[in-house]
XYZ file of C-alpha atoms in Angstrom:
133
model
C -12.146 64.948 -38.052
C -13.051 61.924 -40.170
C -9.598 60.431 -39.754
C -9.909 60.805 -36.004
C -13.182 58.840 -35.982
C -11.727 56.105 -38.177
C -8.726 55.756 -35.918
C -10.957 55.389 -32.868
C -13.165 52.746 -34.458
C -10.094 50.794 -35.660
C -8.749 50.602 -32.145
C -12.110 49.437 -30.845
C -12.299 46.636 -33.372
C -8.802 45.438 -32.496
C -9.727 45.181 -28.823
C -12.849 43.189 -29.608
C -10.837 40.695 -31.648
C -8.504 39.882 -28.710
C -11.309 39.453 -26.238
C -11.121 36.013 -24.486
C -7.580 35.279 -25.614
C -6.288 35.064 -22.032
C -8.964 32.534 -21.105
C -8.115 30.359 -24.109
C -4.382 30.495 -23.320
C -5.070 29.574 -19.692
C -7.187 26.575 -20.725
C -4.454 25.467 -23.136
C -1.580 25.755 -20.656
C -3.352 24.342 -17.562
C -2.933 20.643 -18.553
C 0.781 21.217 -19.136
C 1.163 22.804 -15.708
C -0.713 19.920 -14.082
C 1.420 17.370 -15.951
C 4.579 19.129 -14.779
C 3.378 19.086 -11.161
C 2.556 15.365 -11.396
C 6.031 14.646 -12.818
C 7.693 16.656 -10.032
C 5.631 14.830 -7.388
C 6.645 11.450 -8.850
C 10.306 12.513 -8.819
C 9.925 13.464 -5.150
C 8.448 10.023 -4.381
C 11.353 8.313 -6.158
C 13.891 10.359 -4.194
C 12.112 9.683 -0.906
C 12.051 5.958 -1.683
C 15.830 6.014 -2.329
C 16.307 7.697 1.042
C 14.057 5.219 2.862
C 15.681 2.173 1.237
C 19.210 3.343 2.060
C 18.352 4.163 5.657
C 16.477 0.884 6.195
C 19.409 -1.107 4.802
C 21.887 0.785 6.997
C 19.860 0.227 10.161
C 19.288 -3.430 9.251
C 23.001 -4.107 8.647
C 23.963 -2.606 12.011
C 21.211 -4.502 13.845
C 22.100 -7.809 12.188
C 25.793 -7.344 12.900
C 25.209 -6.525 16.548
C 22.727 -9.325 17.243
C 24.082 -12.231 19.258
C 21.189 -14.578 18.466
C 19.220 -14.855 15.238
C 20.828 -12.032 13.308
C 18.510 -12.645 10.316
C 15.378 -11.840 12.327
C 17.022 -8.816 13.968
C 18.072 -7.510 10.563
C 14.612 -7.903 8.993
C 12.860 -6.394 12.000
C 15.167 -3.361 12.055
C 14.705 -2.804 8.303
C 10.914 -2.645 8.640
C 10.755 -0.710 11.915
C 11.024 2.872 10.628
C 9.404 2.464 7.210
C 6.089 4.285 6.660
C 3.079 2.048 6.034
C 3.008 2.814 2.296
C 6.577 1.535 1.911
C 6.404 -1.641 4.037
C 8.185 -4.579 2.445
C 8.904 -8.255 2.972
C 11.814 -8.170 0.557
C 14.847 -7.850 2.878
C 18.033 -9.838 2.283
C 20.472 -10.132 5.180
C 23.608 -12.173 5.636
C 27.283 -12.306 6.496
C 29.971 -12.340 3.834
C 33.781 -11.944 4.064
C 34.033 -9.854 7.215
C 30.856 -7.873 6.530
C 27.243 -8.152 7.498
C 25.277 -7.020 4.446
C 21.641 -5.949 4.149
C 19.604 -5.239 1.013
C 16.157 -3.696 1.202
C 13.911 -3.605 -1.879
C 11.116 -1.002 -1.893
C 8.483 -0.343 -4.538
C 8.065 3.283 -5.579
C 4.424 4.313 -5.228
C 2.809 5.916 -8.261
C 1.321 9.293 -7.268
C -0.494 8.088 -4.132
C 1.588 6.252 -1.501
C -0.235 3.218 -0.165
C -2.801 3.114 -2.967
C -0.934 2.708 -6.255
C 2.200 0.631 -5.658
C 3.130 -0.705 -9.069
C 6.144 1.516 -9.728
C 9.778 0.505 -10.103
C 11.727 -1.167 -7.306
C 14.510 0.703 -5.500
C 17.203 -1.311 -3.700
C 19.085 0.013 -0.682
C 22.420 -1.671 0.092
C 24.456 -1.366 3.258
C 27.151 -3.314 5.085
C 28.608 -3.258 8.537
C 32.115 -4.513 9.354
C 32.081 -7.617 11.562
C 33.925 -7.139 14.816
C 36.114 -9.669 16.547
């Protein structure tokens, strides 16, 4: 009978020792989870910026190539037309070279909040359109 009582009290003490362990583990892991989510969000912003820069350069090259008058202005206007406000840029290079009309669009990658923190790296989109005739 005495061994049965000792066994029961030993189990009770073990449970009391582990009390709160889950809360401590959660508090310890939460910053790592948040840091991982922030890193994934920043990677998504970088990928979206690559997509926007490539598309803007493609549209700008086609518009500049097809313009009969002032192809530079048509190219710059087309590059900026579809960009979201947080990614607007004045850094668009357009021009003809060896049978091609080339456009380069440089966009800054926002850091965490598009339109608020814009001091990230610069992504360049390049595109060219074959000159006709």
